[in-house]
């Protein structure tokens, strides 16, 4: 009896760890709920129930009429789909009886987020913003301006990662708009479309949190959906503040 209780406790810890990995790295709530439950069932539990809020997960496993509940606090990490897919792969291996709960624990201890070099991320962000400018009726001059402004802005954003994200977004938006706007004031770029200024702050659009927030609301996870939507909206507001500050300070050309 004691052995079964210890095994249930170990499986419950693994299930809630699975949910935390997914929630911390950008998975939507339905996916967190589904895979934490699937892992528990794969490891021998009769049922798994969970409750997800923006800063915590509560999870209950049921085995032979015995209930065990754990709650863990959630902290936000960077969005990382590599972690999400790794966790999903481990759950699928457990479902196919290729891993027991000790094997799952070992795999969980071994996974690490895949992170690209900062210089590569900065370069690719600059190129993507430049491409966005070109695709939206910007000329080659505007694309070059966007590339330099967004590349330097992304570099600054990475330097300020330890600061409050709202302050980070505001400062980054100010720098991106300032650089692109001041370059557009130069006589050589007088005919360049101002879409370059809009494209240079594209890197600050909180796309995945907004999508996840809306998806959570539609799928019945109202609380965490609203929390994610409000958080993403505040980041967008911080970006707008940075852009407006740059316009007011430097008297830039009209954005349109």
JSON list of C-alpha atoms in Angstrom, two decimals:
[
{"chain": "A", "resi": 1, "resn": "UNK", "atom": "CA", "xyz": [0.00, 0.00, 0.00]},
{"chain": "A", "resi": 2, "resn": "UNK", "atom": "CA", "xyz": [2.83, 2.35, 0.89]},
{"chain": "A", "resi": 3, "resn": "UNK", "atom": "CA", "xyz": [4.57, 1.54, -2.39]},
{"chain": "A", "resi": 4, "resn": "UNK", "atom": "CA", "xyz": [1.44, 2.37, -4.41]},
{"chain": "A", "resi": 5, "resn": "UNK", "atom": "CA", "xyz": [1.10, 5.65, -2.55]},
{"chain": "A", "resi": 6, "resn": "UNK", "atom": "CA", "xyz": [4.71, 6.57, -3.29]},
{"chain": "A", "resi": 7, "resn": "UNK", "atom": "CA", "xyz": [4.27, 5.67, -6.94]},
{"chain": "A", "resi": 8, "resn": "UNK", "atom": "CA", "xyz": [1.13, 7.81, -7.16]},
{"chain": "A", "resi": 9, "resn": "UNK", "atom": "CA", "xyz": [3.00, 10.69, -5.58]},
{"chain": "A", "resi": 10, "resn": "UNK", "atom": "CA", "xyz": [5.86, 10.33, -8.08]},
{"chain": "A", "resi": 11, "resn": "UNK", "atom": "CA", "xyz": [3.45, 10.20, -11.04]},
{"chain": "A", "resi": 12, "resn": "UNK", "atom": "CA", "xyz": [1.55, 13.23, -9.74]},
{"chain": "A", "resi": 13, "resn": "UNK", "atom": "CA", "xyz": [4.79, 15.20, -9.54]},
{"chain": "A", "resi": 14, "resn": "UNK", "atom": "CA", "xyz": [5.66, 14.20, -13.09]},
{"chain": "A", "resi": 15, "resn": "UNK", "atom": "CA", "xyz": [2.22, 15.21, -14.38]},
{"chain": "A", "resi": 16, "resn": "UNK", "atom": "CA", "xyz": [2.38, 18.65, -12.81]},
{"chain": "A", "resi": 17, "resn": "UNK", "atom": "CA", "xyz": [5.97, 19.06, -14.01]},
{"chain": "A", "resi": 18, "resn": "UNK", "atom": "CA", "xyz": [4.80, 18.20, -17.51]},
{"chain": "A", "resi": 19, "resn": "UNK", "atom": "CA", "xyz": [2.10, 20.87, -17.28]},
{"chain": "A", "resi": 20, "resn": "UNK", "atom": "CA", "xyz": [4.57, 23.46, -15.98]},
{"chain": "A", "resi": 21, "resn": "UNK", "atom": "CA", "xyz": [7.04, 22.80, -18.78]},
{"chain": "A", "resi": 22, "resn": "UNK", "atom": "CA", "xyz": [4.31, 23.33, -21.36]},
{"chain": "A", "resi": 23, "resn": "UNK", "atom": "CA", "xyz": [2.75, 26.38, -19.68]},
{"chain": "A", "resi": 24, "resn": "UNK", "atom": "CA", "xyz": [6.07, 28.12, -19.07]},
{"chain": "A", "resi": 25, "resn": "UNK", "atom": "CA", "xyz": [7.22, 27.83, -22.66]},
{"chain": "A", "resi": 26, "resn": "UNK", "atom": "CA", "xyz": [4.16, 29.05, -24.55]},
{"chain": "A", "resi": 27, "resn": "UNK", "atom": "CA", "xyz": [1.69, 26.17, -24.91]},
{"chain": "A", "resi": 28, "resn": "UNK", "atom": "CA", "xyz": [-2.02, 26.93, -24.81]},
{"chain": "A", "resi": 29, "resn": "UNK", "atom": "CA", "xyz": [-4.02, 25.80, -21.78]},
{"chain": "A", "resi": 30, "resn": "UNK", "atom": "CA", "xyz": [-5.91, 23.03, -23.60]},
{"chain": "A", "resi": 31, "resn": "UNK", "atom": "CA", "xyz": [-2.58, 21.44, -24.56]},
{"chain": "A", "resi": 32, "resn": "UNK", "atom": "CA", "xyz": [-1.29, 21.73, -20.99]},
{"chain": "A", "resi": 33, "resn": "UNK", "atom": "CA", "xyz": [-4.44, 20.09, -19.63]},
{"chain": "A", "resi": 34, "resn": "UNK", "atom": "CA", "xyz": [-4.46, 17.35, -22.28]},
{"chain": "A", "resi": 35, "resn": "UNK", "atom": "CA", "xyz": [-0.84, 16.22, -22.03]},
{"chain": "A", "resi": 36, "resn": "UNK", "atom": "CA", "xyz": [-0.60, 16.34, -18.24]},
{"chain": "A", "resi": 37, "resn": "UNK", "atom": "CA", "xyz": [-3.68, 14.11, -18.13]},
{"chain": "A", "resi": 38, "resn": "UNK", "atom": "CA", "xyz": [-2.40, 11.78, -20.85]},
{"chain": "A", "resi": 39, "resn": "UNK", "atom": "CA", "xyz": [0.87, 11.33, -19.00]},
{"chain": "A", "resi": 40, "resn": "UNK", "atom": "CA", "xyz": [-0.92, 10.36, -15.78]},
{"chain": "A", "resi": 41, "resn": "UNK", "atom": "CA", "xyz": [-3.13, 7.86, -17.57]},
{"chain": "A", "resi": 42, "resn": "UNK", "atom": "CA", "xyz": [-0.12, 6.40, -19.41]},
{"chain": "A", "resi": 43, "resn": "UNK", "atom": "CA", "xyz": [1.66, 5.88, -16.07]},
{"chain": "A", "resi": 44, "resn": "UNK", "atom": "CA", "xyz": [-1.22, 3.96, -14.52]},
{"chain": "A", "resi": 45, "resn": "UNK", "atom": "CA", "xyz": [-3.53, 6.52, -12.95]},
{"chain": "A", "resi": 46, "resn": "UNK", "atom": "CA", "xyz": [-7.29, 6.01, -13.18]},
{"chain": "A", "resi": 47, "resn": "UNK", "atom": "CA", "xyz": [-7.98, 9.70, -13.77]},
{"chain": "A", "resi": 48, "resn": "UNK", "atom": "CA", "xyz": [-6.17, 13.03, -13.78]},
{"chain": "A", "resi": 49, "resn": "UNK", "atom": "CA", "xyz": [-7.82, 16.40, -13.22]},
{"chain": "A", "resi": 50, "resn": "UNK", "atom": "CA", "xyz": [-6.12, 19.77, -13.37]},
{"chain": "A", "resi": 51, "resn": "UNK", "atom": "CA", "xyz": [-6.90, 23.43, -12.86]},
{"chain": "A", "resi": 52, "resn": "UNK", "atom": "CA", "xyz": [-4.78, 26.05, -14.61]},
{"chain": "A", "resi": 53, "resn": "UNK", "atom": "CA", "xyz": [-4.47, 29.72, -13.77]},
{"chain": "A", "resi": 54, "resn": "UNK", "atom": "CA", "xyz": [-1.97, 32.28, -14.97]},
{"chain": "A", "resi": 55, "resn": "UNK", "atom": "CA", "xyz": [0.53, 31.77, -12.14]},
{"chain": "A", "resi": 56, "resn": "UNK", "atom": "CA", "xyz": [-0.13, 28.22, -10.89]},
{"chain": "A", "resi": 57, "resn": "UNK", "atom": "CA", "xyz": [-1.28, 24.70, -11.71]},
{"chain": "A", "resi": 58, "resn": "UNK", "atom": "CA", "xyz": [-3.27, 22.46, -9.37]},
{"chain": "A", "resi": 59, "resn": "UNK", "atom": "CA", "xyz": [-3.42, 18.79, -10.36]},
{"chain": "A", "resi": 60, "resn": "UNK", "atom": "CA", "xyz": [-5.15, 15.76, -8.82]},
{"chain": "A", "resi": 61, "resn": "UNK", "atom": "CA", "xyz": [-4.49, 12.12, -9.64]},
{"chain": "A", "resi": 62, "resn": "UNK", "atom": "CA", "xyz": [-6.90, 9.32, -8.75]},
{"chain": "A", "resi": 63, "resn": "UNK", "atom": "CA", "xyz": [-5.77, 5.72, -8.28]},
{"chain": "A", "resi": 64, "resn": "UNK", "atom": "CA", "xyz": [-7.89, 2.96, -6.67]},
{"chain": "A", "resi": 65, "resn": "UNK", "atom": "CA", "xyz": [-10.04, 5.58, -4.99]},
{"chain": "A", "resi": 66, "resn": "UNK", "atom": "CA", "xyz": [-7.05, 7.43, -3.54]},
{"chain": "A", "resi": 67, "resn": "UNK", "atom": "CA", "xyz": [-6.82, 11.14, -4.35]},
{"chain": "A", "resi": 68, "resn": "UNK", "atom": "CA", "xyz": [-3.56, 13.07, -4.39]},
{"chain": "A", "resi": 69, "resn": "UNK", "atom": "CA", "xyz": [-3.42, 16.80, -5.15]},
{"chain": "A", "resi": 70, "resn": "UNK", "atom": "CA", "xyz": [-0.41, 19.00, -5.79]},
{"chain": "A", "resi": 71, "resn": "UNK", "atom": "CA", "xyz": [-0.14, 22.70, -6.62]},
{"chain": "A", "resi": 72, "resn": "UNK", "atom": "CA", "xyz": [2.87, 24.39, -8.16]},
{"chain": "A", "resi": 73, "resn": "UNK", "atom": "CA", "xyz": [3.53, 28.05, -8.87]},
{"chain": "A", "resi": 74, "resn": "UNK", "atom": "CA", "xyz": [4.21, 28.99, -12.48]},
{"chain": "A", "resi": 75, "resn": "UNK", "atom": "CA", "xyz": [6.88, 31.41, -13.68]},
{"chain": "A", "resi": 76, "resn": "UNK", "atom": "CA", "xyz": [6.96, 32.68, -17.23]},
{"chain": "A", "resi": 77, "resn": "UNK", "atom": "CA", "xyz": [9.95, 31.73, -19.37]},
{"chain": "A", "resi": 78, "resn": "UNK", "atom": "CA", "xyz": [10.77, 32.56, -22.97]},
{"chain": "A", "resi": 79, "resn": "UNK", "atom": "CA", "xyz": [8.49, 31.04, -25.59]},
{"chain": "A", "resi": 80, "resn": "UNK", "atom": "CA", "xyz": [10.25, 27.90, -26.78]},
{"chain": "A", "resi": 81, "resn": "UNK", "atom": "CA", "xyz": [8.46, 25.40, -28.99]},
{"chain": "A", "resi": 82, "resn": "UNK", "atom": "CA", "xyz": [11.43, 23.04, -28.74]},
{"chain": "A", "resi": 83, "resn": "UNK", "atom": "CA", "xyz": [10.58, 22.43, -25.08]},
{"chain": "A", "resi": 84, "resn": "UNK", "atom": "CA", "xyz": [6.90, 21.93, -25.93]},
{"chain": "A", "resi": 85, "resn": "UNK", "atom": "CA", "xyz": [7.63, 19.32, -28.59]},
{"chain": "A", "resi": 86, "resn": "UNK", "atom": "CA", "xyz": [10.18, 17.54, -26.37]},
{"chain": "A", "resi": 87, "resn": "UNK", "atom": "CA", "xyz": [7.62, 17.19, -23.58]},
{"chain": "A", "resi": 88, "resn": "UNK", "atom": "CA", "xyz": [4.99, 15.95, -26.02]},
{"chain": "A", "resi": 89, "resn": "UNK", "atom": "CA", "xyz": [7.43, 13.36, -27.36]},
{"chain": "A", "resi": 90, "resn": "UNK", "atom": "CA", "xyz": [8.12, 12.06, -23.85]},
{"chain": "A", "resi": 91, "resn": "UNK", "atom": "CA", "xyz": [4.39, 11.73, -23.14]},
{"chain": "A", "resi": 92, "resn": "UNK", "atom": "CA", "xyz": [3.88, 9.80, -26.39]},
{"chain": "A", "resi": 93, "resn": "UNK", "atom": "CA", "xyz": [6.74, 7.43, -25.48]},
{"chain": "A", "resi": 94, "resn": "UNK", "atom": "CA", "xyz": [5.07, 6.81, -22.12]},
{"chain": "A", "resi": 95, "resn": "UNK", "atom": "CA", "xyz": [1.74, 6.10, -23.84]},
{"chain": "A", "resi": 96, "resn": "UNK", "atom": "CA", "xyz": [3.43, 3.46, -25.98]},
{"chain": "A", "resi": 97, "resn": "UNK", "atom": "CA", "xyz": [4.89, 1.83, -22.83]},
{"chain": "A", "resi": 98, "resn": "UNK", "atom": "CA", "xyz": [8.44, 2.75, -23.88]},
{"chain": "A", "resi": 99, "resn": "UNK", "atom": "CA", "xyz": [9.01, 4.71, -20.66]},
{"chain": "A", "resi": 100, "resn": "UNK", "atom": "CA", "xyz": [7.93, 4.07, -17.08]},
{"chain": "A", "resi": 101, "resn": "UNK", "atom": "CA", "xyz": [7.65, 6.83, -14.52]},
{"chain": "A", "resi": 102, "resn": "UNK", "atom": "CA", "xyz": [11.36, 6.58, -13.69]},
{"chain": "A", "resi": 103, "resn": "UNK", "atom": "CA", "xyz": [12.22, 6.89, -17.38]},
{"chain": "A", "resi": 104, "resn": "UNK", "atom": "CA", "xyz": [9.95, 9.90, -17.73]},
{"chain": "A", "resi": 105, "resn": "UNK", "atom": "CA", "xyz": [11.60, 11.54, -14.72]},
{"chain": "A", "resi": 106, "resn": "UNK", "atom": "CA", "xyz": [15.03, 10.94, -16.26]},
{"chain": "A", "resi": 107, "resn": "UNK", "atom": "CA", "xyz": [13.96, 12.41, -19.61]},
{"chain": "A", "resi": 108, "resn": "UNK", "atom": "CA", "xyz": [12.43, 15.45, -17.92]},
{"chain": "A", "resi": 109, "resn": "UNK", "atom": "CA", "xyz": [15.68, 16.06, -16.05]},
{"chain": "A", "resi": 110, "resn": "UNK", "atom": "CA", "xyz": [17.67, 15.92, -19.28]},
{"chain": "A", "resi": 111, "resn": "UNK", "atom": "CA", "xyz": [15.70, 18.23, -21.56]},
{"chain": "A", "resi": 112, "resn": "UNK", "atom": "CA", "xyz": [17.02, 21.75, -22.04]},
{"chain": "A", "resi": 113, "resn": "UNK", "atom": "CA", "xyz": [15.63, 24.61, -24.12]},
{"chain": "A", "resi": 114, "resn": "UNK", "atom": "CA", "xyz": [17.17, 24.95, -27.57]},
{"chain": "A", "resi": 115, "resn": "UNK", "atom": "CA", "xyz": [18.53, 28.47, -27.90]},
{"chain": "A", "resi": 116, "resn": "UNK", "atom": "CA", "xyz": [19.98, 29.93, -31.08]},
{"chain": "A", "resi": 117, "resn": "UNK", "atom": "CA", "xyz": [22.98, 32.29, -30.87]},
{"chain": "A", "resi": 118, "resn": "UNK", "atom": "CA", "xyz": [21.93, 35.85, -30.09]},
{"chain": "A", "resi": 119, "resn": "UNK", "atom": "CA", "xyz": [23.69, 37.23, -33.17]},
{"chain": "A", "resi": 120, "resn": "UNK", "atom": "CA", "xyz": [21.74, 34.85, -35.40]},
{"chain": "A", "resi": 121, "resn": "UNK", "atom": "CA", "xyz": [18.41, 35.77, -33.80]},
{"chain": "A", "resi": 122, "resn": "UNK", "atom": "CA", "xyz": [19.22, 39.47, -34.17]},
{"chain": "A", "resi": 123, "resn": "UNK", "atom": "CA", "xyz": [20.16, 39.05, -37.83]},
{"chain": "A", "resi": 124, "resn": "UNK", "atom": "CA", "xyz": [17.07, 37.02, -38.72]},
{"chain": "A", "resi": 125, "resn": "UNK", "atom": "CA", "xyz": [14.74, 39.43, -36.93]},
{"chain": "A", "resi": 126, "resn": "UNK", "atom": "CA", "xyz": [16.24, 42.31, -38.91]},
{"chain": "A", "resi": 127, "resn": "UNK", "atom": "CA", "xyz": [15.81, 40.41, -42.18]},
{"chain": "A", "resi": 128, "resn": "UNK", "atom": "CA", "xyz": [12.21, 39.46, -41.39]},
{"chain": "A", "resi": 129, "resn": "UNK", "atom": "CA", "xyz": [11.27, 43.06, -40.56]},
{"chain": "A", "resi": 130, "resn": "UNK", "atom": "CA", "xyz": [12.96, 44.24, -43.78]},
{"chain": "A", "resi": 131, "resn": "UNK", "atom": "CA", "xyz": [11.01, 41.65, -45.78]},
{"chain": "A", "resi": 132, "resn": "UNK", "atom": "CA", "xyz": [7.78, 42.81, -44.15]},
{"chain": "A", "resi": 133, "resn": "UNK", "atom": "CA", "xyz": [8.57, 46.37, -45.23]},
{"chain": "A", "resi": 134, "resn": "UNK", "atom": "CA", "xyz": [9.25, 45.27, -48.81]},
{"chain": "A", "resi": 135, "resn": "UNK", "atom": "CA", "xyz": [6.07, 43.18, -48.99]},
{"chain": "A", "resi": 136, "resn": "UNK", "atom": "CA", "xyz": [3.98, 46.12, -47.78]},
{"chain": "A", "resi": 137, "resn": "UNK", "atom": "CA", "xyz": [4.80, 48.55, -50.59]},
{"chain": "A", "resi": 138, "resn": "UNK", "atom": "CA", "xyz": [8.11, 49.66, -49.16]},
{"chain": "A", "resi": 139, "resn": "UNK", "atom": "CA", "xyz": [11.03, 50.25, -51.51]},
{"chain": "A", "resi": 140, "resn": "UNK", "atom": "CA", "xyz": [14.56, 48.94, -51.15]},
{"chain": "A", "resi": 141, "resn": "UNK", "atom": "CA", "xyz": [15.68, 52.06, -49.28]},
{"chain": "A", "resi": 142, "resn": "UNK", "atom": "CA", "xyz": [12.93, 51.51, -46.73]},
{"chain": "A", "resi": 143, "resn": "UNK", "atom": "CA", "xyz": [13.89, 47.85, -46.38]},
{"chain": "A", "resi": 144, "resn": "UNK", "atom": "CA", "xyz": [17.51, 48.78, -45.66]},
{"chain": "A", "resi": 145, "resn": "UNK", "atom": "CA", "xyz": [16.41, 51.35, -43.07]},
{"chain": "A", "resi": 146, "resn": "UNK", "atom": "CA", "xyz": [14.11, 48.79, -41.47]},
{"chain": "A", "resi": 147, "resn": "UNK", "atom": "CA", "xyz": [16.87, 46.20, -41.37]},
{"chain": "A", "resi": 148, "resn": "UNK", "atom": "CA", "xyz": [19.32, 48.43, -39.51]},
{"chain": "A", "resi": 149, "resn": "UNK", "atom": "CA", "xyz": [16.70, 49.88, -37.15]},
{"chain": "A", "resi": 150, "resn": "UNK", "atom": "CA", "xyz": [15.14, 46.53, -36.21]},
{"chain": "A", "resi": 151, "resn": "UNK", "atom": "CA", "xyz": [18.51, 44.77, -35.91]},
{"chain": "A", "resi": 152, "resn": "UNK", "atom": "CA", "xyz": [19.82, 47.33, -33.44]},
{"chain": "A", "resi": 153, "resn": "UNK", "atom": "CA", "xyz": [16.46, 47.36, -31.62]},
{"chain": "A", "resi": 154, "resn": "UNK", "atom": "CA", "xyz": [16.58, 43.57, -31.25]},
{"chain": "A", "resi": 155, "resn": "UNK", "atom": "CA", "xyz": [20.11, 43.78, -29.91]},
{"chain": "A", "resi": 156, "resn": "UNK", "atom": "CA", "xyz": [18.96, 46.33, -27.31]},
{"chain": "A", "resi": 157, "resn": "UNK", "atom": "CA", "xyz": [15.96, 44.15, -26.45]},
{"chain": "A", "resi": 158, "resn": "UNK", "atom": "CA", "xyz": [18.26, 41.24, -25.71]},
{"chain": "A", "resi": 159, "resn": "UNK", "atom": "CA", "xyz": [20.48, 43.43, -23.53]},
{"chain": "A", "resi": 160, "resn": "UNK", "atom": "CA", "xyz": [17.44, 44.51, -21.49]},
{"chain": "A", "resi": 161, "resn": "UNK", "atom": "CA", "xyz": [16.00, 41.01, -21.01]},
{"chain": "A", "resi": 162, "resn": "UNK", "atom": "CA", "xyz": [16.53, 41.16, -17.24]},
{"chain": "A", "resi": 163, "resn": "UNK", "atom": "CA", "xyz": [14.44, 44.32, -16.92]},
{"chain": "A", "resi": 164, "resn": "UNK", "atom": "CA", "xyz": [10.67, 44.49, -16.64]},
{"chain": "A", "resi": 165, "resn": "UNK", "atom": "CA", "xyz": [9.30, 43.40, -20.06]},
{"chain": "A", "resi": 166, "resn": "UNK", "atom": "CA", "xyz": [7.07, 46.47, -20.35]},
{"chain": "A", "resi": 167, "resn": "UNK", "atom": "CA", "xyz": [10.04, 48.80, -19.85]},
{"chain": "A", "resi": 168, "resn": "UNK", "atom": "CA", "xyz": [12.02, 46.66, -22.27]},
{"chain": "A", "resi": 169, "resn": "UNK", "atom": "CA", "xyz": [9.34, 46.93, -24.98]},
{"chain": "A", "resi": 170, "resn": "UNK", "atom": "CA", "xyz": [8.94, 50.69, -24.46]},
{"chain": "A", "resi": 171, "resn": "UNK", "atom": "CA", "xyz": [12.68, 51.40, -24.75]},
{"chain": "A", "resi": 172, "resn": "UNK", "atom": "CA", "xyz": [13.09, 49.06, -27.72]},
{"chain": "A", "resi": 173, "resn": "UNK", "atom": "CA", "xyz": [10.15, 50.64, -29.56]},
{"chain": "A", "resi": 174, "resn": "UNK", "atom": "CA", "xyz": [11.59, 54.10, -28.88]},
{"chain": "A", "resi": 175, "resn": "UNK", "atom": "CA", "xyz": [14.99, 53.12, -30.27]},
{"chain": "A", "resi": 176, "resn": "UNK", "atom": "CA", "xyz": [13.58, 51.40, -33.36]},
{"chain": "A", "resi": 177, "resn": "UNK", "atom": "CA", "xyz": [11.27, 54.30, -34.20]},
{"chain": "A", "resi": 178, "resn": "UNK", "atom": "CA", "xyz": [13.98, 56.87, -33.50]},
{"chain": "A", "resi": 179, "resn": "UNK", "atom": "CA", "xyz": [16.50, 55.22, -35.80]},
{"chain": "A", "resi": 180, "resn": "UNK", "atom": "CA", "xyz": [14.12, 54.60, -38.67]},
{"chain": "A", "resi": 181, "resn": "UNK", "atom": "CA", "xyz": [12.41, 57.97, -38.25]},
{"chain": "A", "resi": 182, "resn": "UNK", "atom": "CA", "xyz": [15.62, 60.02, -38.17]},
{"chain": "A", "resi": 183, "resn": "UNK", "atom": "CA", "xyz": [16.95, 58.21, -41.23]},
{"chain": "A", "resi": 184, "resn": "UNK", "atom": "CA", "xyz": [13.71, 59.01, -43.07]},
{"chain": "A", "resi": 185, "resn": "UNK", "atom": "CA", "xyz": [14.26, 62.71, -42.26]},
{"chain": "A", "resi": 186, "resn": "UNK", "atom": "CA", "xyz": [17.47, 62.66, -44.29]},
{"chain": "A", "resi": 187, "resn": "UNK", "atom": "CA", "xyz": [17.04, 64.30, -47.74]},
{"chain": "A", "resi": 188, "resn": "UNK", "atom": "CA", "xyz": [18.29, 61.11, -49.43]},
{"chain": "A", "resi": 189, "resn": "UNK", "atom": "CA", "xyz": [15.24, 59.25, -48.09]},
{"chain": "A", "resi": 190, "resn": "UNK", "atom": "CA", "xyz": [12.64, 61.98, -48.49]},
{"chain": "A", "resi": 191, "resn": "UNK", "atom": "CA", "xyz": [10.57, 59.84, -50.87]},
{"chain": "A", "resi": 192, "resn": "UNK", "atom": "CA", "xyz": [10.92, 56.61, -48.90]},
{"chain": "A", "resi": 193, "resn": "UNK", "atom": "CA", "xyz": [7.55, 55.31, -47.59]},
{"chain": "A", "resi": 194, "resn": "UNK", "atom": "CA", "xyz": [7.13, 55.59, -43.84]},
{"chain": "A", "resi": 195, "resn": "UNK", "atom": "CA", "xyz": [6.11, 51.94, -43.65]},
{"chain": "A", "resi": 196, "resn": "UNK", "atom": "CA", "xyz": [9.77, 51.50, -42.65]},
{"chain": "A", "resi": 197, "resn": "UNK", "atom": "CA", "xyz": [8.96, 52.91, -39.22]},
{"chain": "A", "resi": 198, "resn": "UNK", "atom": "CA", "xyz": [6.05, 50.52, -38.74]},
{"chain": "A", "resi": 199, "resn": "UNK", "atom": "CA", "xyz": [8.10, 47.54, -39.91]},
{"chain": "A", "resi": 200, "resn": "UNK", "atom": "CA", "xyz": [10.98, 48.34, -37.56]},
{"chain": "A", "resi": 201, "resn": "UNK", "atom": "CA", "xyz": [8.80, 47.67, -34.48]},
{"chain": "A", "resi": 202, "resn": "UNK", "atom": "CA", "xyz": [7.32, 44.45, -35.88]},
{"chain": "A", "resi": 203, "resn": "UNK", "atom": "CA", "xyz": [9.63, 42.45, -33.61]},
{"chain": "A", "resi": 204, "resn": "UNK", "atom": "CA", "xyz": [7.64, 43.68, -30.59]},
{"chain": "A", "resi": 205, "resn": "UNK", "atom": "CA", "xyz": [4.26, 42.28, -31.65]},
{"chain": "A", "resi": 206, "resn": "UNK", "atom": "CA", "xyz": [3.25, 39.74, -28.93]},
{"chain": "A", "resi": 207, "resn": "UNK", "atom": "CA", "xyz": [1.66, 37.40, -31.46]},
{"chain": "A", "resi": 208, "resn": "UNK", "atom": "CA", "xyz": [1.70, 34.05, -29.66]},
{"chain": "A", "resi": 209, "resn": "UNK", "atom": "CA", "xyz": [0.43, 35.35, -26.28]},
{"chain": "A", "resi": 210, "resn": "UNK", "atom": "CA", "xyz": [-2.47, 37.07, -28.06]},
{"chain": "A", "resi": 211, "resn": "UNK", "atom": "CA", "xyz": [-3.29, 33.95, -30.07]},
{"chain": "A", "resi": 212, "resn": "UNK", "atom": "CA", "xyz": [-3.08, 31.73, -26.98]},
{"chain": "A", "resi": 213, "resn": "UNK", "atom": "CA", "xyz": [-5.21, 34.15, -24.99]},
{"chain": "A", "resi": 214, "resn": "UNK", "atom": "CA", "xyz": [-7.99, 34.12, -27.56]},
{"chain": "A", "resi": 215, "resn": "UNK", "atom": "CA", "xyz": [-7.72, 30.34, -27.99]},
{"chain": "A", "resi": 216, "resn": "UNK", "atom": "CA", "xyz": [-7.95, 29.81, -24.23]},
{"chain": "A", "resi": 217, "resn": "UNK", "atom": "CA", "xyz": [-11.06, 31.98, -23.98]},
{"chain": "A", "resi": 218, "resn": "UNK", "atom": "CA", "xyz": [-12.81, 30.14, -26.81]},
{"chain": "A", "resi": 219, "resn": "UNK", "atom": "CA", "xyz": [-11.89, 26.75, -25.32]},
{"chain": "A", "resi": 220, "resn": "UNK", "atom": "CA", "xyz": [-13.29, 27.58, -21.89]},
{"chain": "A", "resi": 221, "resn": "UNK", "atom": "CA", "xyz": [-10.14, 28.59, -20.01]},
{"chain": "A", "resi": 222, "resn": "UNK", "atom": "CA", "xyz": [-11.49, 32.06, -19.33]},
{"chain": "A", "resi": 223, "resn": "UNK", "atom": "CA", "xyz": [-9.25, 33.12, -16.44]},
{"chain": "A", "resi": 224, "resn": "UNK", "atom": "CA", "xyz": [-5.89, 32.31, -17.96]},
{"chain": "A", "resi": 225, "resn": "UNK", "atom": "CA", "xyz": [-7.11, 33.45, -21.39]},
{"chain": "A", "resi": 226, "resn": "UNK", "atom": "CA", "xyz": [-7.98, 36.88, -20.05]},
{"chain": "A", "resi": 227, "resn": "UNK", "atom": "CA", "xyz": [-4.71, 37.05, -18.12]},
{"chain": "A", "resi": 228, "resn": "UNK", "atom": "CA", "xyz": [-2.70, 36.28, -21.26]},
{"chain": "A", "resi": 229, "resn": "UNK", "atom": "CA", "xyz": [-4.71, 38.71, -23.35]},
{"chain": "A", "resi": 230, "resn": "UNK", "atom": "CA", "xyz": [-4.28, 41.52, -20.81]},
{"chain": "A", "resi": 231, "resn": "UNK", "atom": "CA", "xyz": [-0.54, 40.80, -20.51]},
{"chain": "A", "resi": 232, "resn": "UNK", "atom": "CA", "xyz": [-0.10, 40.92, -24.29]},
{"chain": "A", "resi": 233, "resn": "UNK", "atom": "CA", "xyz": [-2.20, 44.09, -24.49]},
{"chain": "A", "resi": 234, "resn": "UNK", "atom": "CA", "xyz": [0.00, 45.80, -21.90]},
{"chain": "A", "resi": 235, "resn": "UNK", "atom": "CA", "xyz": [3.09, 44.88, -23.92]},
{"chain": "A", "resi": 236, "resn": "UNK", "atom": "CA", "xyz": [1.43, 46.40, -27.00]},
{"chain": "A", "resi": 237, "resn": "UNK", "atom": "CA", "xyz": [0.60, 49.51, -24.98]},
{"chain": "A", "resi": 238, "resn": "UNK", "atom": "CA", "xyz": [4.23, 49.80, -23.85]},
{"chain": "A", "resi": 239, "resn": "UNK", "atom": "CA", "xyz": [5.30, 49.56, -27.49]},
{"chain": "A", "resi": 240, "resn": "UNK", "atom": "CA", "xyz": [2.87, 52.33, -28.47]},
{"chain": "A", "resi": 241, "resn": "UNK", "atom": "CA", "xyz": [4.21, 54.54, -25.68]},
{"chain": "A", "resi": 242, "resn": "UNK", "atom": "CA", "xyz": [7.75, 54.11, -26.98]},
{"chain": "A", "resi": 243, "resn": "UNK", "atom": "CA", "xyz": [6.68, 54.92, -30.54]},
{"chain": "A", "resi": 244, "resn": "UNK", "atom": "CA", "xyz": [4.73, 58.02, -29.48]},
{"chain": "A", "resi": 245, "resn": "UNK", "atom": "CA", "xyz": [7.65, 59.26, -27.36]},
{"chain": "A", "resi": 246, "resn": "UNK", "atom": "CA", "xyz": [9.94, 59.03, -30.38]},
{"chain": "A", "resi": 247, "resn": "UNK", "atom": "CA", "xyz": [7.44, 60.95, -32.53]},
{"chain": "A", "resi": 248, "resn": "UNK", "atom": "CA", "xyz": [7.02, 63.71, -29.95]},
{"chain": "A", "resi": 249, "resn": "UNK", "atom": "CA", "xyz": [10.71, 64.13, -29.17]},
{"chain": "A", "resi": 250, "resn": "UNK", "atom": "CA", "xyz": [12.08, 64.06, -32.73]},
{"chain": "A", "resi": 251, "resn": "UNK", "atom": "CA", "xyz": [9.05, 65.42, -34.62]},
{"chain": "A", "resi": 252, "resn": "UNK", "atom": "CA", "xyz": [9.20, 62.61, -37.12]},
{"chain": "A", "resi": 253, "resn": "UNK", "atom": "CA", "xyz": [7.34, 62.30, -40.40]},
{"chain": "A", "resi": 254, "resn": "UNK", "atom": "CA", "xyz": [3.74, 61.15, -40.30]},
{"chain": "A", "resi": 255, "resn": "UNK", "atom": "CA", "xyz": [3.41, 57.39, -39.97]},
{"chain": "A", "resi": 256, "resn": "UNK", "atom": "CA", "xyz": [1.20, 56.18, -42.79]}
]
